[in-house]
């Protein structure tokens, strides 16, 4: 995953990769951001947890309702007050809400 | 329901709704049954509380880092995406530019979620929410 390329996404404040267990493996932070490597480490762990929960919910929803279209999941995002974290697979990008292009970010992560 | 109606007017929005408190009080429009809307409300409330809990942990490590209070979340499925902002949710098709449009509209119409999420959710029932909760 080319993190520098991810940093070119609109509003990107940070980009990071993590293991299947949620260990932060690599990261890039925009200079001047309030984010720290420690927050990214916690974010990475929450990303793994949230993707797993969303996957379980998607599988259950499709089984119970018969409505398809969720699986396989293409990502998850948490929208904070000032920024959002967008993740898919083992990579995440933090984008400023004001400038965020969620579709472009999800697409870039999938193409990653 | 005004926000729900506005969302449903956008081509590609499959269903939209609003939920409160335990997730079992809800209203919705679109291609869901009552039972599925009830389930969606419970899932949305559970996920909203979960990501809020996470944001409080982040905030304790880096105060005012910009994540708290959480405004919403997105699950990007293969063909369908779920957007949740505050106590509103929308099921939308994965069409070009639709996700950005829906998120912009939801953020603008719902407004910033205040600090105490549970009070915010519970307030939809009316009455003295502080007294009822605490």
PDB file of C-alpha atoms in Angstrom:
ATOM      1  CA  UNK A   1       0.000   0.000   0.000  1.00  0.00           C
ATOM      2  CA  UNK A   2       1.425   3.363  -1.041  1.00  0.00           C
ATOM      3  CA  UNK A   3       0.660   5.584   1.947  1.00  0.00           C
ATOM      4  CA  UNK A   4       2.036   8.689   0.242  1.00  0.00           C
ATOM      5  CA  UNK A   5      -0.515   8.159  -2.534  1.00  0.00           C
ATOM      6  CA  UNK A   6      -3.245   7.904   0.114  1.00  0.00           C
ATOM      7  CA  UNK A   7      -2.078  11.219   1.551  1.00  0.00           C
ATOM      8  CA  UNK A   8      -3.010  12.834  -1.782  1.00  0.00           C
ATOM      9  CA  UNK A   9      -6.696  12.044  -1.164  1.00  0.00           C
ATOM     10  CA  UNK A  10      -8.837  15.119  -0.391  1.00  0.00           C
ATOM     11  CA  UNK A  11      -8.435  16.184   3.235  1.00  0.00           C
ATOM     12  CA  UNK A  12      -6.032  13.364   4.166  1.00  0.00           C
ATOM     13  CA  UNK A  13      -4.469  13.890   7.602  1.00  0.00           C
ATOM     14  CA  UNK A  14      -2.969  10.432   8.071  1.00  0.00           C
ATOM     15  CA  UNK A  15      -2.660   7.085   6.363  1.00  0.00           C
ATOM     16  CA  UNK A  16      -1.741   3.821   8.017  1.00  0.00           C
ATOM     17  CA  UNK A  17      -1.549   0.078   7.639  1.00  0.00           C
ATOM     18  CA  UNK A  18      -2.170  -2.544  10.296  1.00  0.00           C
ATOM     19  CA  UNK A  19      -1.987  -6.287  10.795  1.00  0.00           C
ATOM     20  CA  UNK A  20      -5.016  -8.599  10.972  1.00  0.00           C
ATOM     21  CA  UNK A  21      -4.794  -8.276  14.764  1.00  0.00           C
ATOM     22  CA  UNK A  22      -4.772  -4.489  14.623  1.00  0.00           C
ATOM     23  CA  UNK A  23      -1.087  -3.816  15.244  1.00  0.00           C
ATOM     24  CA  UNK A  24      -0.071  -0.562  13.587  1.00  0.00           C
ATOM     25  CA  UNK A  25       2.534  -1.436  10.957  1.00  0.00           C
ATOM     26  CA  UNK A  26       3.252   1.801   9.119  1.00  0.00           C
ATOM     27  CA  UNK A  27       1.887   5.311   9.089  1.00  0.00           C
ATOM     28  CA  UNK A  28       2.218   8.785   7.646  1.00  0.00           C
ATOM     29  CA  UNK A  29       0.975  11.864   9.520  1.00  0.00           C
ATOM     30  CA  UNK A  30       0.314  15.295   8.005  1.00  0.00           C
ATOM     31  CA  UNK A  31       2.508  17.880   9.695  1.00  0.00           C
ATOM     32  CA  UNK A  32       0.594  19.977  12.215  1.00  0.00           C
ATOM     33  CA  UNK A  33      -2.215  17.477  12.810  1.00  0.00           C
ATOM     34  CA  UNK A  34      -3.402  16.766  16.365  1.00  0.00           C
ATOM     35  CA  UNK A  35      -3.231  13.045  15.672  1.00  0.00           C
ATOM     36  CA  UNK A  36      -0.454  11.017  17.244  1.00  0.00           C
ATOM     37  CA  UNK A  37       1.009   7.574  16.500  1.00  0.00           C
ATOM     38  CA  UNK A  38      -0.640   6.388  19.735  1.00  0.00           C
ATOM     39  CA  UNK A  39      -4.084   7.461  18.495  1.00  0.00           C
ATOM     40  CA  UNK A  40      -3.396   5.753  15.163  1.00  0.00           C
ATOM     41  CA  UNK A  41      -2.430   2.594  17.035  1.00  0.00           C
ATOM     42  CA  UNK A  42      -5.765   2.644  18.874  1.00  0.00           C
ATOM     43  CA  UNK A  43      -7.589   3.549  15.668  1.00  0.00           C
ATOM     44  CA  UNK A  44      -6.054   0.545  13.912  1.00  0.00           C
ATOM     45  CA  UNK A  45      -7.336  -1.763  16.626  1.00  0.00           C
ATOM     46  CA  UNK A  46     -10.802  -0.241  16.520  1.00  0.00           C
ATOM     47  CA  UNK A  47     -10.790  -0.584  12.719  1.00  0.00           C
ATOM     48  CA  UNK A  48     -10.197  -4.328  12.918  1.00  0.00           C
ATOM     49  CA  UNK A  49     -12.948  -4.639  15.539  1.00  0.00           C
ATOM     50  CA  UNK A  50     -15.434  -2.496  13.597  1.00  0.00           C
ATOM     51  CA  UNK A  51     -14.807  -4.296  10.314  1.00  0.00           C
ATOM     52  CA  UNK A  52     -15.342  -7.643  12.051  1.00  0.00           C
ATOM     53  CA  UNK A  53     -18.578  -6.460  13.691  1.00  0.00           C
ATOM     54  CA  UNK A  54     -19.834  -4.941  10.432  1.00  0.00           C
ATOM     55  CA  UNK A  55     -19.029  -8.198   8.655  1.00  0.00           C
ATOM     56  CA  UNK A  56     -21.012 -10.169  11.204  1.00  0.00           C
ATOM     57  CA  UNK A  57     -23.955  -7.775  10.946  1.00  0.00           C
ATOM     58  CA  UNK A  58     -23.884  -7.863   7.138  1.00  0.00           C
ATOM     59  CA  UNK A  59     -23.848 -11.655   7.109  1.00  0.00           C
ATOM     60  CA  UNK A  60     -26.666 -11.837   9.640  1.00  0.00           C
ATOM     61  CA  UNK A  61     -28.711  -9.180   7.864  1.00  0.00           C
ATOM     62  CA  UNK A  62     -28.484 -10.978   4.529  1.00  0.00           C
ATOM     63  CA  UNK A  63     -29.391 -14.321   6.108  1.00  0.00           C
ATOM     64  CA  UNK A  64     -32.387 -12.969   8.043  1.00  0.00           C
ATOM     65  CA  UNK A  65     -33.813 -10.535   5.505  1.00  0.00           C
ATOM     66  CA  UNK A  66     -32.827 -12.208   2.242  1.00  0.00           C
ATOM     67  CA  UNK A  67     -31.599  -8.792   1.087  1.00  0.00           C
ATOM     68  CA  UNK A  68     -28.265  -9.137  -0.683  1.00  0.00           C
ATOM     69  CA  UNK A  69     -25.718  -6.480  -1.595  1.00  0.00           C
ATOM     70  CA  UNK A  70     -23.704  -6.113   1.586  1.00  0.00           C
ATOM     71  CA  UNK A  71     -21.170  -8.911   1.283  1.00  0.00           C
ATOM     72  CA  UNK A  72     -18.296  -8.783   0.732  1.00  0.00           C
ATOM     73  CA  UNK A  73     -17.866  -5.589   2.733  1.00  0.00           C
ATOM     74  CA  UNK A  74     -15.925  -2.822   1.009  1.00  0.00           C
ATOM     75  CA  UNK A  75     -15.040  -0.833   4.083  1.00  0.00           C
ATOM     76  CA  UNK A  76     -16.105   1.051   7.158  1.00  0.00           C
ATOM     77  CA  UNK A  77     -15.871   4.647   8.281  1.00  0.00           C
ATOM     78  CA  UNK A  78     -16.336   6.431  11.582  1.00  0.00           C
ATOM     79  CA  UNK A  79     -17.256  10.104  11.233  1.00  0.00           C
ATOM     80  CA  UNK A  80     -15.876  12.129  14.117  1.00  0.00           C
ATOM     81  CA  UNK A  81     -16.455  15.781  14.906  1.00  0.00           C
ATOM     82  CA  UNK A  82     -13.591  17.071  12.762  1.00  0.00           C
ATOM     83  CA  UNK A  83     -12.272  14.057  10.906  1.00  0.00           C
ATOM     84  CA  UNK A  84     -13.316  10.630   9.672  1.00  0.00           C
ATOM     85  CA  UNK A  85     -11.349   7.428   9.528  1.00  0.00           C
ATOM     86  CA  UNK A  86     -12.027   5.334   6.427  1.00  0.00           C
ATOM     87  CA  UNK A  87     -10.760   1.764   6.351  1.00  0.00           C
ATOM     88  CA  UNK A  88     -10.789  -1.293   4.162  1.00  0.00           C
ATOM     89  CA  UNK A  89      -8.666  -4.414   4.361  1.00  0.00           C
ATOM     90  CA  UNK A  90      -5.497  -3.574   6.273  1.00  0.00           C
ATOM     91  CA  UNK A  91      -5.263   0.112   5.454  1.00  0.00           C
ATOM     92  CA  UNK A  92      -6.916   3.255   6.782  1.00  0.00           C
ATOM     93  CA  UNK A  93      -6.981   6.939   5.945  1.00  0.00           C
ATOM     94  CA  UNK A  94      -7.972   9.793   8.242  1.00  0.00           C
ATOM     95  CA  UNK A  95      -9.636  12.611   6.305  1.00  0.00           C
ATOM     96  CA  UNK A  96     -10.785  16.048   7.398  1.00  0.00           C
ATOM     97  CA  UNK A  97     -14.605  16.105   7.299  1.00  0.00           C
ATOM     98  CA  UNK A  98     -14.706  19.491   5.592  1.00  0.00           C
ATOM     99  CA  UNK A  99     -12.770  18.166   2.591  1.00  0.00           C
ATOM    100  CA  UNK A 100     -13.667  14.471   2.753  1.00  0.00           C
ATOM    101  CA  UNK A 101     -14.523  12.590  -0.416  1.00  0.00           C
ATOM    102  CA  UNK A 102     -15.758   9.312   1.033  1.00  0.00           C
ATOM    103  CA  UNK A 103     -16.282   7.623  -2.324  1.00  0.00           C
ATOM    104  CA  UNK A 104     -12.815   8.484  -3.588  1.00  0.00           C
ATOM    105  CA  UNK A 105     -11.296   7.295  -0.319  1.00  0.00           C
ATOM    106  CA  UNK A 106     -13.157   3.973  -0.314  1.00  0.00           C
ATOM    107  CA  UNK A 107     -12.243   3.493  -3.989  1.00  0.00           C
ATOM    108  CA  UNK A 108      -8.569   4.270  -3.363  1.00  0.00           C
ATOM    109  CA  UNK A 109      -8.439   1.802  -0.482  1.00  0.00           C
ATOM    110  CA  UNK A 110     -10.009  -0.911  -2.607  1.00  0.00           C
ATOM    111  CA  UNK A 111      -7.635  -0.240  -5.486  1.00  0.00           C
ATOM    112  CA  UNK A 112      -4.714  -0.020  -3.009  1.00  0.00           C
TER     113      UNK A 112
ATOM    114  CA  UNK B   1     -39.531  12.736   9.492  1.00  0.00           C
ATOM    115  CA  UNK B   2     -38.677  15.771   7.371  1.00  0.00           C
ATOM    116  CA  UNK B   3     -35.065  14.639   7.021  1.00  0.00           C
ATOM    117  CA  UNK B   4     -36.202  11.120   6.120  1.00  0.00           C
ATOM    118  CA  UNK B   5     -38.486  12.494   3.409  1.00  0.00           C
ATOM    119  CA  UNK B   6     -35.665  14.635   2.043  1.00  0.00           C
ATOM    120  CA  UNK B   7     -33.368  11.631   1.916  1.00  0.00           C
ATOM    121  CA  UNK B   8     -35.998   9.475   0.228  1.00  0.00           C
ATOM    122  CA  UNK B   9     -36.361  12.083  -2.519  1.00  0.00           C
ATOM    123  CA  UNK B  10     -32.783  11.356  -3.652  1.00  0.00           C
ATOM    124  CA  UNK B  11     -32.584   8.712  -6.421  1.00  0.00           C
ATOM    125  CA  UNK B  12     -30.673   5.684  -5.152  1.00  0.00           C
ATOM    126  CA  UNK B  13     -31.761   5.976  -1.519  1.00  0.00           C
ATOM    127  CA  UNK B  14     -33.394   2.624  -0.717  1.00  0.00           C
ATOM    128  CA  UNK B  15     -34.694   3.408   2.763  1.00  0.00           C
ATOM    129  CA  UNK B  16     -34.173   5.954   5.513  1.00  0.00           C
ATOM    130  CA  UNK B  17     -35.274   6.175   9.101  1.00  0.00           C
ATOM    131  CA  UNK B  18     -34.963   7.654  12.541  1.00  0.00           C
ATOM    132  CA  UNK B  19     -34.585   5.787  15.819  1.00  0.00           C
ATOM    133  CA  UNK B  20     -34.547   6.629  19.504  1.00  0.00           C
ATOM    134  CA  UNK B  21     -33.551   5.330  22.926  1.00  0.00           C
ATOM    135  CA  UNK B  22     -33.290   1.526  22.946  1.00  0.00           C
ATOM    136  CA  UNK B  23     -33.475   1.343  19.185  1.00  0.00           C
ATOM    137  CA  UNK B  24     -36.984  -0.056  19.391  1.00  0.00           C
ATOM    138  CA  UNK B  25     -38.745   3.243  18.683  1.00  0.00           C
ATOM    139  CA  UNK B  26     -38.340   4.189  15.098  1.00  0.00           C
ATOM    140  CA  UNK B  27     -39.920   5.604  11.983  1.00  0.00           C
ATOM    141  CA  UNK B  28     -38.859   4.975   8.423  1.00  0.00           C
ATOM    142  CA  UNK B  29     -39.701   5.175   4.744  1.00  0.00           C
ATOM    143  CA  UNK B  30     -38.638   2.998   1.846  1.00  0.00           C
ATOM    144  CA  UNK B  31     -38.003  -0.637   1.061  1.00  0.00           C
ATOM    145  CA  UNK B  32     -37.981  -2.133   4.556  1.00  0.00           C
ATOM    146  CA  UNK B  33     -40.628  -4.016   6.489  1.00  0.00           C
ATOM    147  CA  UNK B  34     -41.533  -2.886  10.022  1.00  0.00           C
ATOM    148  CA  UNK B  35     -39.532  -5.770  11.437  1.00  0.00           C
ATOM    149  CA  UNK B  36     -36.456  -5.026   9.310  1.00  0.00           C
ATOM    150  CA  UNK B  37     -36.646  -1.337  10.211  1.00  0.00           C
ATOM    151  CA  UNK B  38     -36.775  -2.333  13.880  1.00  0.00           C
ATOM    152  CA  UNK B  39     -33.706  -4.514  13.394  1.00  0.00           C
ATOM    153  CA  UNK B  40     -31.906  -1.748  11.496  1.00  0.00           C
ATOM    154  CA  UNK B  41     -32.661   0.696  14.318  1.00  0.00           C
ATOM    155  CA  UNK B  42     -31.213  -1.654  16.930  1.00  0.00           C
ATOM    156  CA  UNK B  43     -28.077  -2.290  14.844  1.00  0.00           C
ATOM    157  CA  UNK B  44     -27.598   1.434  14.207  1.00  0.00           C
ATOM    158  CA  UNK B  45     -27.975   2.358  17.860  1.00  0.00           C
ATOM    159  CA  UNK B  46     -25.587  -0.402  18.961  1.00  0.00           C
ATOM    160  CA  UNK B  47     -22.933   0.644  16.448  1.00  0.00           C
ATOM    161  CA  UNK B  48     -23.371   4.325  17.299  1.00  0.00           C
ATOM    162  CA  UNK B  49     -22.842   3.677  21.001  1.00  0.00           C
ATOM    163  CA  UNK B  50     -19.877   1.415  20.236  1.00  0.00           C
ATOM    164  CA  UNK B  51     -18.010   3.974  18.126  1.00  0.00           C
ATOM    165  CA  UNK B  52     -18.793   6.649  20.727  1.00  0.00           C
ATOM    166  CA  UNK B  53     -17.207   4.492  23.398  1.00  0.00           C
ATOM    167  CA  UNK B  54     -14.153   4.100  21.160  1.00  0.00           C
ATOM    168  CA  UNK B  55     -13.906   7.846  20.589  1.00  0.00           C
ATOM    169  CA  UNK B  56     -13.888   8.428  24.350  1.00  0.00           C
ATOM    170  CA  UNK B  57     -10.886   6.100  24.599  1.00  0.00           C
ATOM    171  CA  UNK B  58      -9.079   7.990  21.807  1.00  0.00           C
ATOM    172  CA  UNK B  59      -9.917  11.267  23.503  1.00  0.00           C
ATOM    173  CA  UNK B  60      -8.438  10.094  26.788  1.00  0.00           C
ATOM    174  CA  UNK B  61      -5.095   9.558  25.035  1.00  0.00           C
ATOM    175  CA  UNK B  62      -5.171  12.702  22.952  1.00  0.00           C
ATOM    176  CA  UNK B  63      -7.598  15.286  24.280  1.00  0.00           C
ATOM    177  CA  UNK B  64      -9.463  17.303  21.668  1.00  0.00           C
ATOM    178  CA  UNK B  65      -7.986  15.198  18.899  1.00  0.00           C
ATOM    179  CA  UNK B  66     -11.065  15.902  16.789  1.00  0.00           C
ATOM    180  CA  UNK B  67     -12.935  12.615  16.949  1.00  0.00           C
ATOM    181  CA  UNK B  68     -15.366  13.276  19.807  1.00  0.00           C
ATOM    182  CA  UNK B  69     -18.321  13.333  19.811  1.00  0.00           C
ATOM    183  CA  UNK B  70     -18.748  10.905  16.936  1.00  0.00           C
ATOM    184  CA  UNK B  71     -21.196  12.179  14.340  1.00  0.00           C
ATOM    185  CA  UNK B  72     -21.899   8.915  12.546  1.00  0.00           C
ATOM    186  CA  UNK B  73     -20.504   5.973  10.648  1.00  0.00           C
ATOM    187  CA  UNK B  74     -20.648   4.280   7.248  1.00  0.00           C
ATOM    188  CA  UNK B  75     -20.688   0.613   6.299  1.00  0.00           C
ATOM    189  CA  UNK B  76     -19.696   0.211   2.652  1.00  0.00           C
ATOM    190  CA  UNK B  77     -21.179  -2.991   1.284  1.00  0.00           C
ATOM    191  CA  UNK B  78     -20.653  -4.542  -2.122  1.00  0.00           C
ATOM    192  CA  UNK B  79     -23.720  -2.894  -3.643  1.00  0.00           C
ATOM    193  CA  UNK B  80     -25.398  -1.168  -0.706  1.00  0.00           C
ATOM    194  CA  UNK B  81     -24.036   1.319   1.819  1.00  0.00           C
ATOM    195  CA  UNK B  82     -25.487   2.170   5.223  1.00  0.00           C
ATOM    196  CA  UNK B  83     -24.987   5.726   6.458  1.00  0.00           C
ATOM    197  CA  UNK B  84     -25.781   6.680  10.048  1.00  0.00           C
ATOM    198  CA  UNK B  85     -25.619  10.263  11.329  1.00  0.00           C
ATOM    199  CA  UNK B  86     -26.952  11.052  14.805  1.00  0.00           C
ATOM    200  CA  UNK B  87     -30.102   9.019  15.168  1.00  0.00           C
ATOM    201  CA  UNK B  88     -30.864   8.846  11.443  1.00  0.00           C
ATOM    202  CA  UNK B  89     -29.899   6.093   9.033  1.00  0.00           C
ATOM    203  CA  UNK B  90     -30.064   5.567   5.287  1.00  0.00           C
ATOM    204  CA  UNK B  91     -29.629   2.523   3.088  1.00  0.00           C
ATOM    205  CA  UNK B  92     -28.306   3.663  -0.284  1.00  0.00           C
ATOM    206  CA  UNK B  93     -27.180   2.109  -3.540  1.00  0.00           C
ATOM    207  CA  UNK B  94     -23.493   2.319  -4.447  1.00  0.00           C
ATOM    208  CA  UNK B  95     -23.944   4.900  -7.196  1.00  0.00           C
ATOM    209  CA  UNK B  96     -21.396   7.493  -8.264  1.00  0.00           C
ATOM    210  CA  UNK B  97     -21.405  10.506  -5.957  1.00  0.00           C
ATOM    211  CA  UNK B  98     -24.460   9.315  -4.016  1.00  0.00           C
ATOM    212  CA  UNK B  99     -22.540   8.538  -0.816  1.00  0.00           C
ATOM    213  CA  UNK B 100     -20.936  11.980  -0.717  1.00  0.00           C
ATOM    214  CA  UNK B 101     -24.271  13.677  -1.433  1.00  0.00           C
ATOM    215  CA  UNK B 102     -26.138  11.705   1.237  1.00  0.00           C
ATOM    216  CA  UNK B 103     -23.452  12.308   3.857  1.00  0.00           C
ATOM    217  CA  UNK B 104     -23.383  16.034   3.084  1.00  0.00           C
ATOM    218  CA  UNK B 105     -27.158  16.270   3.380  1.00  0.00           C
ATOM    219  CA  UNK B 106     -27.346  14.178   6.554  1.00  0.00           C
ATOM    220  CA  UNK B 107     -24.573  16.157   8.265  1.00  0.00           C
ATOM    221  CA  UNK B 108     -26.181  19.439   7.253  1.00  0.00           C
ATOM    222  CA  UNK B 109     -29.735  18.495   8.217  1.00  0.00           C
ATOM    223  CA  UNK B 110     -29.052  16.562  11.413  1.00  0.00           C
ATOM    224  CA  UNK B 111     -26.491  19.088  12.615  1.00  0.00           C
ATOM    225  CA  UNK B 112     -23.618  18.440  14.979  1.00  0.00           C
ATOM    226  CA  UNK B 113     -24.315  15.663  17.483  1.00  0.00           C
ATOM    227  CA  UNK B 114     -23.907  17.028  20.993  1.00  0.00           C
ATOM    228  CA  UNK B 115     -21.582  15.637  23.608  1.00  0.00           C
ATOM    229  CA  UNK B 116     -23.995  13.430  25.511  1.00  0.00           C
ATOM    230  CA  UNK B 117     -25.236  10.944  22.967  1.00  0.00           C
ATOM    231  CA  UNK B 118     -27.544   8.965  25.234  1.00  0.00           C
ATOM    232  CA  UNK B 119     -29.359  12.097  26.342  1.00  0.00           C
ATOM    233  CA  UNK B 120     -29.550  13.114  22.699  1.00  0.00           C
ATOM    234  CA  UNK B 121     -31.123   9.803  21.728  1.00  0.00           C
ATOM    235  CA  UNK B 122     -33.395   9.636  24.746  1.00  0.00           C
ATOM    236  CA  UNK B 123     -34.611  13.202  24.281  1.00  0.00           C
ATOM    237  CA  UNK B 124     -36.683  12.019  21.315  1.00  0.00           C
ATOM    238  CA  UNK B 125     -39.072  10.433  23.815  1.00  0.00           C
ATOM    239  CA  UNK B 126     -39.749  13.733  25.501  1.00  0.00           C
ATOM    240  CA  UNK B 127     -39.889  14.542  29.201  1.00  0.00           C
ATOM    241  CA  UNK B 128     -36.991  15.263  31.521  1.00  0.00           C
ATOM    242  CA  UNK B 129     -34.300  13.097  30.008  1.00  0.00           C
ATOM    243  CA  UNK B 130     -31.642  13.996  32.575  1.00  0.00           C
ATOM    244  CA  UNK B 131     -33.914  12.927  35.400  1.00  0.00           C
ATOM    245  CA  UNK B 132     -34.910   9.714  33.636  1.00  0.00           C
ATOM    246  CA  UNK B 133     -31.323   8.750  32.880  1.00  0.00           C
ATOM    247  CA  UNK B 134     -29.506   9.858  35.999  1.00  0.00           C
TER     248      UNK B 134
END
